Amino acid sequence: MSISTPLPSETATALKFENLSVTFETEFADVHAVKGISLEVYPGEVVALVGESGSGKSVTSTAAIGLLPPNAYITGKAMVGGINVVGMAENKMRKMRATEIAMVFQEPMTALNPVLTIERQLTESLELHGLAYGREATERAIELLEMVGIPEPGKRIKQYPHQFSGGQRQRVVIAMAISCDPKVIIADEPTTALDVTVQAEILDLLRELKDRLNTGILLITHNMGVVADLADRVAVMFRGSLVETGTVEQVLNHPEHPYTQKLLASVPRLETLELGETWESKPADIIDPKRELVLEARNLVLEYDMRGTKFRAVDDVSFELARGEILGIVGESGSGKSTVAKAVLGLLPVASGVLAVQGTNLASLRPRAARKIRAKIGVIFQDPAASLDPRFPIGDCITEPMVVHKVGTRVERIKRAEELLDAVHLPRSVINRYPHELSGGQRQRVCIARALTLDPELLIADEPTSALDVSVQAAVLEMIQELQVRYEFACLFVSHDLAVVDLLAHNVVVMKDGKSMEQGRVSDVLHAPQHDYTRRLLAAAPVPEPKEQAQRREARRLLLAAEHPDS
């Protein structure tokens, strides 16, 4: 349960912004990123700062920890425990980091040094700030790992970041953040890359640590379910200004500003049925006996060769996907979702079983024949920035599949690129621009256009919206639906966001540890789950309504307690 917000007269602030403005001096013009915002975070309180990419959220938080680049001009105040850090000398600011203010970054693998053990990385800040040395520092590091729920901390402290899962790495980053008992923690999208069950664990951990250590948390996120689950107050940013602030209940249930209303309207919701209601099937939920199968897996087994030993990533999985249908594959990290997608793309050999595209078994094809089949498959990757060549203009990025498969003349390729830019609602003028000149949402639209270049029979979408803001995500999902109606391709949609799968897919496969736990129509599996694992997944998915989310959190706790009565 969230604590009530303390009155300013009762306690000092952990973090306070007073009329903070940040302007970046660039070659062409000054960019006014933050425009005079004022905001407080009290000890033991979570304040969520929400808004789309480019609204100024991360710039605001980075100003408080003194990590803005040299071309940033800052005015106003950023008070950390009563001390203004704006304009503070770097050596003084360095002493305040970790002891007064700490940060949990979005991507744990980039926040951790891959060549240092977890022990070295945890003891470094303790030694640097003179809090503990040698054996005492190691004991404190083990205690921190235990506090954030890492099993066997005494053994695992000697390991390296790559030996931990994504959720465990994020726990290590949180352990580093709390190592010197800071007054305030800035959590910048701490759960974006995590699946729902790991996300729920991380949110439980942050809540527990906040209550135990009385730390103020500034939570930066675009996930409204996370806001409903963890925050006490919410501040909404739009184009560098605060447009609305209030308690989590006021802002999420009774938004006043049109921008907040638009943001909340964009959030996909996992609809639940009230007692006595019946679910109306989507048109494609009703199975047509004459449907044209595009992708079929029968007793599929996929293995990775780990230096001579075989690791079975997918074990005895079967499913069907027909033309005009969307099949969602959901599950936690490591469940085998993306491995299935890789095998369909020909990036992983089939160990046994059948994986057929339009009736042709991929396992039995020679390289030249497999290449022809792959021309019928389009793919949208999770990270649009990493999947586009930064040296290619947008037009060349879109027409690259035509070049690879030797389709069309240069004029025909340009014409095709222009048609697809129209289809994904981008102006034709971007054809000569480069990927870095576009926003994340625009880059993902380019990736969708590229995936459709050769009129694929099958589209594979691997977490295509997980890195996008809610409003951009809503636009991209709407576009996938619209394009599917127009081009009638089959779509294999891999995601850990159950609300997105519920919105988009007709059928769903729930995977765990390489096996299919449950599959069928979305209306059956996600609204009347039969398997305990599916119920656990659904219970972990946060909803953007504080009271309902509190009830779901309690229901999840009871579900886990029933499954593990001895723990």
Coordinates of C-alpha atoms in Angstrom, one line a residue:
M1 CA 0.0 0.0 0.0
S2 CA 1.4 3.4 -0.9
I3 CA 2.2 5.8 2.0
S4 CA 0.6 9.2 2.2
T5 CA 2.6 12.1 0.9
P6 CA 4.2 14.0 3.8
L7 CA 3.5 17.7 4.1
P8 CA 6.4 20.1 3.3
S9 CA 6.3 21.5 6.8
E10 CA 6.7 18.0 8.3
T11 CA 9.9 16.9 6.5
A12 CA 12.8 18.1 4.4
T13 CA 12.8 17.1 0.7
A14 CA 15.1 14.3 -0.5
L15 CA 15.2 16.0 -4.0
K16 CA 13.8 19.3 -5.1
F17 CA 13.8 21.1 -8.5
E18 CA 13.2 24.9 -8.4
N19 CA 12.5 26.6 -11.7
L20 CA 15.0 24.3 -13.4
S21 CA 15.8 25.1 -17.1
V22 CA 18.2 23.3 -19.4
T23 CA 19.2 24.5 -22.8
F24 CA 21.6 22.7 -25.1
E25 CA 23.8 24.8 -27.4
T26 CA 24.0 23.0 -30.8
E27 CA 25.6 23.9 -34.1
F28 CA 22.3 25.1 -35.7
A29 CA 20.2 26.4 -32.8
D30 CA 19.7 26.2 -29.0
V31 CA 17.4 23.5 -27.9
H32 CA 15.3 24.4 -24.8
A33 CA 14.9 20.8 -23.3
V34 CA 13.6 21.7 -19.8
K35 CA 11.6 24.9 -19.3
G36 CA 11.5 26.0 -15.6
I37 CA 10.1 23.0 -13.8
S38 CA 9.5 22.8 -10.0
L39 CA 9.1 19.4 -8.3
E40 CA 9.7 17.8 -4.9
V41 CA 10.4 14.2 -3.8
Y42 CA 10.2 13.5 -0.1
P43 CA 11.9 10.7 1.9
G44 CA 10.0 7.4 1.5
E45 CA 8.0 8.7 -1.4
V46 CA 7.9 7.6 -5.1
V47 CA 7.3 10.4 -7.6
A48 CA 6.8 9.2 -11.2
L49 CA 7.9 11.5 -14.0
V50 CA 6.1 10.5 -17.2
G51 CA 5.9 11.7 -20.8
E52 CA 7.0 10.7 -24.3
S53 CA 10.6 10.5 -25.5
G54 CA 12.0 14.0 -25.9
S55 CA 9.7 15.5 -23.2
G56 CA 12.7 16.3 -21.0
K57 CA 12.3 13.5 -18.3
S58 CA 15.8 12.1 -18.5
V59 CA 17.5 15.6 -18.9
T60 CA 15.7 16.7 -15.7
S61 CA 17.0 13.7 -13.7
T62 CA 20.5 13.9 -15.2
A63 CA 20.8 17.5 -14.1
A64 CA 20.3 16.3 -10.5
I65 CA 23.2 13.9 -10.7
G66 CA 25.5 16.2 -12.6
L67 CA 25.9 14.1 -15.7
L68 CA 24.8 16.6 -18.4
P69 CA 27.2 17.2 -21.3
P70 CA 29.4 20.4 -21.5
N71 CA 27.1 22.0 -24.0
A72 CA 24.2 22.1 -21.5
Y73 CA 23.4 25.5 -20.0
I74 CA 21.5 25.1 -16.6
T75 CA 19.6 27.7 -14.6
G76 CA 17.5 27.3 -11.5
K77 CA 18.1 24.8 -8.7
A78 CA 18.4 21.0 -8.2
M79 CA 18.5 20.5 -4.4
V80 CA 19.7 17.1 -3.2
G81 CA 19.1 16.9 0.5
G82 CA 19.1 20.7 0.8
I83 CA 22.3 21.2 -1.3
N84 CA 22.1 22.8 -4.7
V85 CA 24.0 20.7 -7.2
V86 CA 23.6 23.0 -10.2
G87 CA 27.0 24.4 -11.1
M88 CA 28.8 22.3 -8.4
A89 CA 32.4 21.4 -9.0
E90 CA 32.9 17.9 -10.4
N91 CA 35.0 16.7 -7.5
K92 CA 32.3 17.7 -5.0
M93 CA 29.6 16.2 -7.1
R94 CA 31.5 12.9 -7.3
K95 CA 31.4 12.7 -3.5
M96 CA 27.7 13.2 -3.5
R97 CA 27.0 10.4 -6.1
A98 CA 26.1 7.1 -4.4
T99 CA 26.1 8.7 -0.8
E100 CA 23.4 11.3 -1.4
I101 CA 21.9 10.5 -4.8
A102 CA 22.2 7.3 -6.9
M103 CA 20.8 6.2 -10.3
V104 CA 19.4 2.9 -11.6
F105 CA 19.8 2.9 -15.4
Q106 CA 17.5 1.4 -18.0
E107 CA 19.9 -1.1 -19.5
P108 CA 21.8 -3.0 -16.7
M109 CA 24.3 -4.6 -19.2
T110 CA 25.6 -1.1 -20.2
A111 CA 25.6 0.1 -16.5
L112 CA 27.8 -2.9 -15.4
N113 CA 31.4 -3.4 -16.5
P114 CA 31.6 -6.7 -18.3
V115 CA 35.3 -7.4 -17.4
L116 CA 34.9 -6.8 -13.6
T117 CA 33.3 -9.3 -11.1
I118 CA 30.2 -8.2 -9.3
E119 CA 32.2 -8.1 -6.1
R120 CA 34.7 -5.5 -7.5
Q121 CA 31.8 -3.4 -8.9
L122 CA 29.9 -3.4 -5.5
T123 CA 33.0 -2.8 -3.3
E124 CA 34.3 0.0 -5.6
S125 CA 31.9 2.7 -4.4
L126 CA 32.2 1.5 -0.7
E127 CA 36.0 1.9 -0.9
L128 CA 35.8 5.1 -2.9
H129 CA 33.6 6.8 -0.3
G130 CA 35.6 5.4 2.6
L131 CA 32.7 3.4 4.0
A132 CA 34.3 -0.1 4.0
Y133 CA 37.5 -1.8 2.9
G134 CA 38.7 -5.3 2.2
R135 CA 36.8 -8.2 3.9
E136 CA 34.3 -5.7 5.5
A137 CA 33.5 -4.3 2.0
T138 CA 33.0 -7.8 0.6
E139 CA 30.7 -8.8 3.5
R140 CA 28.7 -5.6 2.9
A141 CA 28.5 -6.5 -0.9
I142 CA 27.2 -10.0 0.0
E143 CA 24.6 -8.4 2.3
L144 CA 23.5 -6.1 -0.5
L145 CA 23.0 -9.0 -2.9
E146 CA 21.0 -10.8 -0.3
M147 CA 18.9 -7.7 0.3
V148 CA 18.0 -7.5 -3.4
G149 CA 17.2 -11.2 -3.6
I150 CA 20.1 -12.8 -5.4
P151 CA 20.3 -16.5 -4.4
E152 CA 23.7 -17.8 -3.0
P153 CA 25.2 -14.3 -2.8
G154 CA 28.5 -15.6 -1.3
K155 CA 29.1 -17.7 -4.4
R156 CA 27.6 -15.4 -7.1
I157 CA 29.6 -12.3 -6.0
K158 CA 32.6 -13.8 -7.7
Q159 CA 30.8 -14.1 -11.1
Y160 CA 30.6 -11.6 -14.0
P161 CA 27.6 -9.7 -15.3
H162 CA 27.1 -12.1 -18.3
Q163 CA 26.5 -15.0 -15.9
F164 CA 23.3 -13.3 -14.5
S165 CA 19.9 -13.1 -16.1
G166 CA 18.4 -9.7 -17.2
G167 CA 16.3 -9.4 -14.0
Q168 CA 19.3 -10.4 -11.8
R169 CA 21.5 -7.9 -13.5
Q170 CA 18.9 -5.2 -12.7
R171 CA 18.9 -6.3 -9.1
V172 CA 22.7 -6.0 -9.0
V173 CA 22.4 -2.4 -10.4
I174 CA 19.8 -1.6 -7.6
A175 CA 22.3 -3.1 -5.0
M176 CA 25.0 -0.8 -6.4
A177 CA 22.5 2.2 -6.1
I178 CA 21.7 1.5 -2.4
S179 CA 25.2 0.5 -1.4
C180 CA 26.0 3.9 0.2
D181 CA 22.5 4.5 1.7
P182 CA 21.6 7.5 -0.6
K183 CA 18.8 9.9 0.3
V184 CA 17.3 9.7 -3.2
I185 CA 17.4 7.1 -6.0
I186 CA 16.6 8.1 -9.6
A187 CA 15.2 5.0 -11.4
D188 CA 15.3 5.7 -15.2
E189 CA 13.0 3.1 -16.9
P190 CA 14.2 0.4 -14.6
T191 CA 11.8 -2.3 -15.9
T192 CA 11.5 -1.5 -19.7
A193 CA 13.5 -4.5 -21.0
L194 CA 12.1 -7.0 -18.4
D195 CA 9.3 -9.5 -18.8
V196 CA 6.2 -9.1 -16.6
T197 CA 7.1 -11.5 -13.8
V198 CA 10.6 -10.1 -13.4
Q199 CA 9.2 -6.6 -13.6
A200 CA 6.8 -7.4 -10.8
E201 CA 9.7 -8.7 -8.7
I202 CA 11.8 -5.6 -9.3
L203 CA 8.8 -3.3 -8.4
D204 CA 8.3 -5.3 -5.2
L205 CA 12.0 -4.9 -4.4
L206 CA 12.0 -1.1 -5.0
R207 CA 8.8 -0.8 -2.8
E208 CA 10.4 -2.9 0.0
L209 CA 13.7 -1.0 -0.1
K210 CA 11.9 2.4 -0.2
D211 CA 10.0 1.5 3.0
R212 CA 12.9 -0.1 4.7
L213 CA 15.5 2.6 3.9
N214 CA 13.1 5.6 3.8
T215 CA 14.6 6.6 0.4
G216 CA 13.0 9.0 -2.0
I217 CA 12.6 7.6 -5.5
L218 CA 12.2 9.6 -8.7
L219 CA 10.8 7.0 -11.2
I220 CA 11.1 7.8 -14.9
T221 CA 8.9 5.6 -17.0
H222 CA 6.4 5.5 -19.9
N223 CA 4.7 2.4 -18.4
M224 CA 1.4 3.5 -16.7
G225 CA 1.0 0.1 -15.1
V226 CA 4.3 0.6 -13.3
V227 CA 3.2 4.1 -12.2
A228 CA -0.1 2.7 -10.8
D229 CA 1.9 -0.1 -9.0
L230 CA 4.7 2.0 -7.4
A231 CA 4.1 5.7 -7.4
D232 CA 2.6 8.0 -4.7
R233 CA 2.5 11.1 -6.9
V234 CA 2.8 11.7 -10.7
A235 CA 4.2 14.5 -12.7
V236 CA 3.5 14.7 -16.4
M237 CA 6.0 16.3 -18.8
F238 CA 5.3 17.6 -22.3
R239 CA 7.9 19.4 -24.4
G240 CA 10.1 20.4 -21.5
S241 CA 7.3 21.6 -19.2
L242 CA 5.2 20.1 -16.4
V243 CA 1.6 20.0 -17.6
E244 CA 0.0 18.1 -14.6
T245 CA 1.0 16.9 -11.2
G246 CA -1.0 15.2 -8.5
T247 CA -1.5 12.0 -6.5
V248 CA -1.4 8.8 -8.6
E249 CA -5.1 8.4 -8.2
Q250 CA -5.9 11.9 -9.3
V251 CA -3.7 11.8 -12.4
L252 CA -4.5 8.3 -13.6
N253 CA -8.2 8.3 -12.8
H254 CA -9.1 11.9 -13.4
P255 CA -6.6 13.4 -15.8
E256 CA -7.2 17.1 -16.5
H257 CA -4.7 18.1 -19.2
P258 CA -5.5 16.9 -22.7
Y259 CA -2.0 15.5 -23.1
T260 CA -2.4 13.3 -20.0
Q261 CA -5.7 12.2 -21.3
K262 CA -4.2 11.3 -24.7
L263 CA -1.3 9.5 -23.0
L264 CA -3.6 7.3 -20.9
A265 CA -6.0 6.7 -23.8
S266 CA -3.0 5.2 -25.7
V267 CA -2.3 2.5 -23.0
P268 CA -3.3 -1.0 -24.1
R269 CA -5.3 -2.6 -21.4
L270 CA -5.6 -6.3 -20.6
E271 CA -9.4 -6.5 -20.4
T272 CA -10.9 -8.6 -17.7
L273 CA -14.3 -10.1 -17.6
E274 CA -16.8 -9.4 -14.9
L275 CA -18.8 -12.4 -13.4
G276 CA -21.5 -13.5 -15.8
E277 CA -20.0 -11.7 -18.9
T278 CA -19.2 -13.6 -22.0
W279 CA -16.3 -12.8 -24.3
E280 CA -16.9 -11.8 -27.9
S281 CA -14.5 -13.4 -30.3
K282 CA -12.5 -11.5 -32.9
P283 CA -13.5 -12.4 -36.5
A284 CA -10.4 -14.6 -37.0
D285 CA -10.9 -16.3 -33.6
I286 CA -13.5 -18.5 -35.4
I287 CA -11.4 -21.2 -37.1
D288 CA -12.1 -21.5 -40.8
P289 CA -11.5 -25.1 -42.1
K290 CA -10.4 -23.8 -45.5
R291 CA -7.8 -21.4 -44.1
E292 CA -4.4 -21.3 -45.8
L293 CA -1.6 -22.3 -43.5
V294 CA 1.5 -20.2 -43.8
L295 CA 3.6 -21.5 -40.9
E296 CA 3.3 -24.8 -39.1
A297 CA 5.4 -26.4 -36.3
R298 CA 5.0 -30.0 -35.4
N299 CA 6.9 -31.4 -32.4
L300 CA 9.6 -28.8 -33.0
V301 CA 12.9 -29.1 -31.2
L302 CA 15.6 -26.4 -31.3
E303 CA 19.0 -26.7 -29.8
Y304 CA 22.1 -24.5 -29.3
D305 CA 25.5 -26.0 -29.5
M306 CA 27.4 -24.8 -26.4
R307 CA 31.0 -25.9 -27.1
G308 CA 30.1 -29.5 -27.8
T309 CA 27.2 -29.8 -25.4
K310 CA 23.6 -29.4 -26.6
F311 CA 21.3 -26.9 -24.9
R312 CA 17.6 -27.6 -25.7
A313 CA 15.9 -24.1 -26.0
V314 CA 12.6 -25.3 -27.5
D315 CA 11.2 -28.8 -26.8
D316 CA 8.3 -30.4 -28.6
V317 CA 6.4 -27.3 -29.5
S318 CA 3.5 -27.4 -32.1
F319 CA 1.4 -24.6 -33.5
E320 CA -0.3 -23.3 -36.7
L321 CA -0.5 -19.9 -38.3
A322 CA -2.7 -19.1 -41.3
R323 CA -2.9 -16.3 -43.8
G324 CA -4.6 -13.1 -42.3
E325 CA -4.0 -14.3 -38.7
I326 CA -1.7 -13.0 -35.9
L327 CA -0.2 -15.6 -33.5
G328 CA 1.2 -14.2 -30.3
I329 CA 4.0 -16.0 -28.5
V330 CA 4.4 -14.9 -24.9
G331 CA 6.5 -16.0 -21.9
E332 CA 9.4 -14.9 -19.8
S333 CA 13.0 -14.3 -21.0
G334 CA 14.6 -17.6 -21.7
S335 CA 11.3 -19.3 -22.5
G336 CA 12.2 -19.9 -26.2
K337 CA 10.0 -17.2 -27.8
S338 CA 12.8 -15.5 -29.9
T339 CA 14.4 -18.9 -30.6
V340 CA 11.3 -20.0 -32.5
A341 CA 11.5 -16.7 -34.5
K342 CA 15.2 -17.2 -35.2
A343 CA 14.5 -20.8 -36.5
V344 CA 11.7 -19.5 -38.9
L345 CA 14.2 -16.9 -40.2
G346 CA 16.7 -19.7 -40.9
L347 CA 19.2 -18.4 -38.3
L348 CA 19.0 -21.6 -36.3
P349 CA 18.9 -25.2 -37.6
V350 CA 15.9 -27.4 -36.6
A351 CA 17.1 -30.3 -34.4
S352 CA 14.0 -32.4 -35.0
G353 CA 10.4 -32.1 -35.8
V354 CA 8.8 -30.1 -38.6
L355 CA 8.9 -26.3 -39.2
A356 CA 7.1 -25.6 -42.5
V357 CA 6.5 -22.3 -44.4
Q358 CA 3.7 -22.7 -46.9
G359 CA 4.0 -26.5 -46.7
T360 CA 7.8 -26.6 -47.2
N361 CA 9.8 -28.0 -44.3
L362 CA 12.7 -25.6 -43.6
A363 CA 14.9 -28.4 -42.1
S364 CA 15.0 -30.3 -45.5
L365 CA 15.9 -27.3 -47.7
R366 CA 19.2 -26.7 -49.5
P367 CA 20.7 -23.1 -49.1
R368 CA 19.4 -21.8 -52.4
A369 CA 15.9 -23.1 -51.9
A370 CA 15.9 -21.7 -48.3
R371 CA 16.9 -18.3 -49.6
K372 CA 13.8 -18.3 -51.9
I373 CA 11.6 -19.2 -48.9
R374 CA 13.2 -16.4 -46.8
A375 CA 12.1 -13.8 -49.5
K376 CA 8.6 -14.6 -48.4
I377 CA 9.4 -13.7 -44.8
G378 CA 9.6 -10.1 -43.4
V379 CA 11.0 -9.3 -39.9
I380 CA 10.7 -6.4 -37.5
F381 CA 13.3 -6.4 -34.7
Q382 CA 13.0 -5.1 -31.2
D383 CA 15.6 -2.3 -31.4
P384 CA 15.0 -0.2 -34.6
A385 CA 18.2 1.8 -34.1
A386 CA 20.4 -1.3 -34.1
S387 CA 18.6 -3.0 -37.0
L388 CA 19.0 -0.1 -39.5
D389 CA 22.4 0.6 -41.1
P390 CA 23.4 4.1 -39.9
R391 CA 25.4 4.7 -43.2
F392 CA 22.3 4.0 -45.4
P393 CA 19.7 6.7 -46.2
I394 CA 16.1 5.6 -45.4
G395 CA 15.3 4.8 -49.0
D396 CA 18.3 2.3 -49.2
C397 CA 17.3 0.8 -45.8
I398 CA 13.8 0.1 -47.1
T399 CA 14.9 -1.3 -50.5
E400 CA 17.7 -3.4 -49.1
P401 CA 15.7 -6.7 -49.3
M402 CA 15.0 -6.0 -53.0
V403 CA 18.8 -5.5 -53.6
V404 CA 19.6 -8.8 -51.7
H405 CA 17.1 -10.8 -53.6
K406 CA 17.8 -9.0 -57.0
V407 CA 14.2 -7.7 -57.4
G408 CA 13.4 -4.7 -59.6
T409 CA 15.3 -1.8 -61.2
R410 CA 16.5 1.2 -59.3
V411 CA 13.5 3.3 -60.4
E412 CA 11.1 0.5 -59.3
R413 CA 12.8 0.2 -56.0
I414 CA 12.5 3.9 -55.3
K415 CA 8.8 3.8 -56.3
R416 CA 8.3 0.8 -53.9
A417 CA 10.0 2.7 -51.1
E418 CA 7.7 5.7 -51.6
E419 CA 4.6 3.5 -51.6
L420 CA 5.7 1.9 -48.3
L421 CA 6.5 5.3 -46.7
D422 CA 2.9 6.3 -47.6
A423 CA 1.6 3.0 -46.1
V424 CA 3.4 3.5 -42.7
H425 CA 2.4 7.2 -42.6
L426 CA 5.8 8.8 -43.1
P427 CA 6.4 11.7 -45.5
R428 CA 8.2 10.7 -48.7
S429 CA 10.8 13.4 -47.9
V430 CA 12.5 11.1 -45.3
I431 CA 13.7 8.9 -48.2
N432 CA 17.0 10.7 -48.3
R433 CA 17.4 11.2 -44.5
Y434 CA 19.5 8.9 -42.2
P435 CA 18.2 6.8 -39.3
H436 CA 19.8 9.1 -36.6
E437 CA 17.6 12.0 -38.0
L438 CA 14.4 10.2 -37.1
S439 CA 12.7 9.5 -33.7
G440 CA 12.4 6.0 -32.3
G441 CA 8.8 5.6 -33.4
Q442 CA 9.7 6.8 -36.9
R443 CA 12.6 4.4 -37.1
Q444 CA 10.3 1.5 -36.2
R445 CA 7.9 2.6 -39.0
V446 CA 10.9 2.4 -41.4
C447 CA 11.6 -1.1 -40.1
I448 CA 8.0 -2.1 -40.8
A449 CA 8.2 -0.6 -44.3
R450 CA 11.4 -2.6 -44.9
A451 CA 9.8 -5.8 -43.7
L452 CA 6.9 -5.4 -46.2
T453 CA 9.2 -4.6 -49.2
L454 CA 8.9 -8.0 -50.9
D455 CA 5.1 -8.5 -50.0
P456 CA 5.9 -11.2 -47.5
E457 CA 3.5 -14.1 -46.8
L458 CA 4.8 -14.1 -43.2
L459 CA 5.8 -11.2 -40.9
I460 CA 7.9 -11.9 -37.8
A461 CA 7.6 -9.2 -35.2
D462 CA 10.1 -9.7 -32.3
E463 CA 9.1 -7.3 -29.4
P464 CA 8.5 -4.5 -31.9
T465 CA 7.1 -2.0 -29.5
S466 CA 8.8 -2.7 -26.1
A467 CA 11.2 0.3 -26.5
L468 CA 8.5 2.7 -27.6
D469 CA 6.4 5.3 -25.7
V470 CA 2.7 4.3 -25.1
S471 CA 1.4 6.8 -27.7
V472 CA 4.0 5.8 -30.3
Q473 CA 3.3 2.1 -29.4
A474 CA -0.4 2.6 -30.0
A475 CA 0.3 4.2 -33.4
V476 CA 2.6 1.3 -34.4
L477 CA 0.2 -1.4 -33.3
E478 CA -2.7 0.3 -35.1
M479 CA -0.5 0.4 -38.2
I480 CA 0.4 -3.3 -38.0
Q481 CA -3.3 -4.1 -37.8
E482 CA -4.2 -1.8 -40.7
L483 CA -1.3 -3.1 -42.9
Q484 CA -2.3 -6.7 -42.1
V485 CA -5.9 -6.1 -43.4
R486 CA -4.4 -4.5 -46.6
Y487 CA -1.7 -7.1 -47.3
E488 CA -3.2 -10.1 -45.6
F489 CA 0.1 -11.5 -44.3
A490 CA 0.3 -14.0 -41.4
C491 CA 2.1 -12.5 -38.4
L492 CA 4.1 -14.2 -35.7
F493 CA 4.2 -11.7 -32.9
V494 CA 6.7 -12.3 -30.1
S495 CA 6.1 -10.2 -27.0
H496 CA 6.2 -10.2 -23.2
D497 CA 3.5 -7.5 -23.0
L498 CA 0.2 -9.4 -22.5
A499 CA -2.0 -6.3 -23.1
V500 CA -0.4 -5.8 -26.5
V501 CA -1.0 -9.5 -27.4
D502 CA -4.5 -9.3 -26.2
L503 CA -5.1 -6.2 -28.4
L504 CA -3.5 -7.5 -31.5
A505 CA -3.4 -11.3 -31.7
H506 CA -6.1 -13.9 -32.6
N507 CA -4.3 -16.9 -31.1
V508 CA -1.6 -17.2 -28.5
V509 CA 1.1 -19.7 -27.4
V510 CA 2.3 -19.4 -23.8
M511 CA 5.9 -20.7 -23.4
K512 CA 8.0 -21.6 -20.4
D513 CA 11.5 -23.2 -20.4
G514 CA 11.2 -24.1 -24.0
K515 CA 7.8 -25.9 -23.7
S516 CA 4.3 -24.8 -24.6
M517 CA 2.3 -24.5 -21.4
E518 CA -1.0 -23.4 -23.0
Q519 CA -2.2 -22.3 -26.4
G520 CA -5.4 -21.4 -28.2
R521 CA -7.6 -18.4 -28.9
V522 CA -6.6 -15.2 -27.1
S523 CA -10.2 -15.0 -25.7
D524 CA -9.7 -18.4 -24.0
V525 CA -6.1 -18.3 -22.9
L526 CA -5.8 -14.7 -21.6
H527 CA -9.3 -14.4 -20.2
A528 CA -9.9 -17.9 -18.9
P529 CA -6.4 -19.4 -18.4
Q530 CA -6.3 -23.1 -17.4
H531 CA -2.6 -23.3 -16.6
D532 CA -1.1 -22.0 -13.3
Y533 CA 1.8 -20.4 -15.2
T534 CA -0.5 -18.4 -17.5
R535 CA -2.4 -17.2 -14.4
R536 CA 0.9 -16.2 -12.8
L537 CA 1.9 -14.2 -15.9
L538 CA -1.5 -12.5 -16.1
A539 CA -1.3 -11.6 -12.3
A540 CA 2.1 -10.0 -12.8
A541 CA 1.0 -7.7 -15.7
P542 CA 0.3 -4.2 -14.1
V543 CA -2.8 -2.2 -15.0
P544 CA -2.9 1.6 -15.1
E545 CA -5.5 1.9 -12.3
P546 CA -4.1 2.2 -8.7
K547 CA -6.8 0.5 -6.8
E548 CA -7.2 -2.3 -9.3
Q549 CA -3.4 -2.7 -9.4
A550 CA -3.2 -2.9 -5.6
Q551 CA -5.8 -5.7 -5.7
R552 CA -3.9 -7.5 -8.4
R553 CA -0.7 -7.2 -6.5
E554 CA -2.3 -8.8 -3.4
A555 CA -3.9 -11.6 -5.6
R556 CA -0.5 -12.3 -7.1
R557 CA 1.1 -12.5 -3.6
L558 CA -1.6 -15.0 -2.5
L559 CA -1.1 -17.0 -5.7
L560 CA 2.6 -17.2 -5.1
A561 CA 2.1 -18.1 -1.5
A562 CA -0.2 -20.9 -2.4
E563 CA 2.4 -22.3 -4.9
H564 CA 5.3 -22.0 -2.4
P565 CA 3.7 -22.5 1.0
D566 CA 7.1 -23.2 2.7
S567 CA 8.9 -20.1 1.5

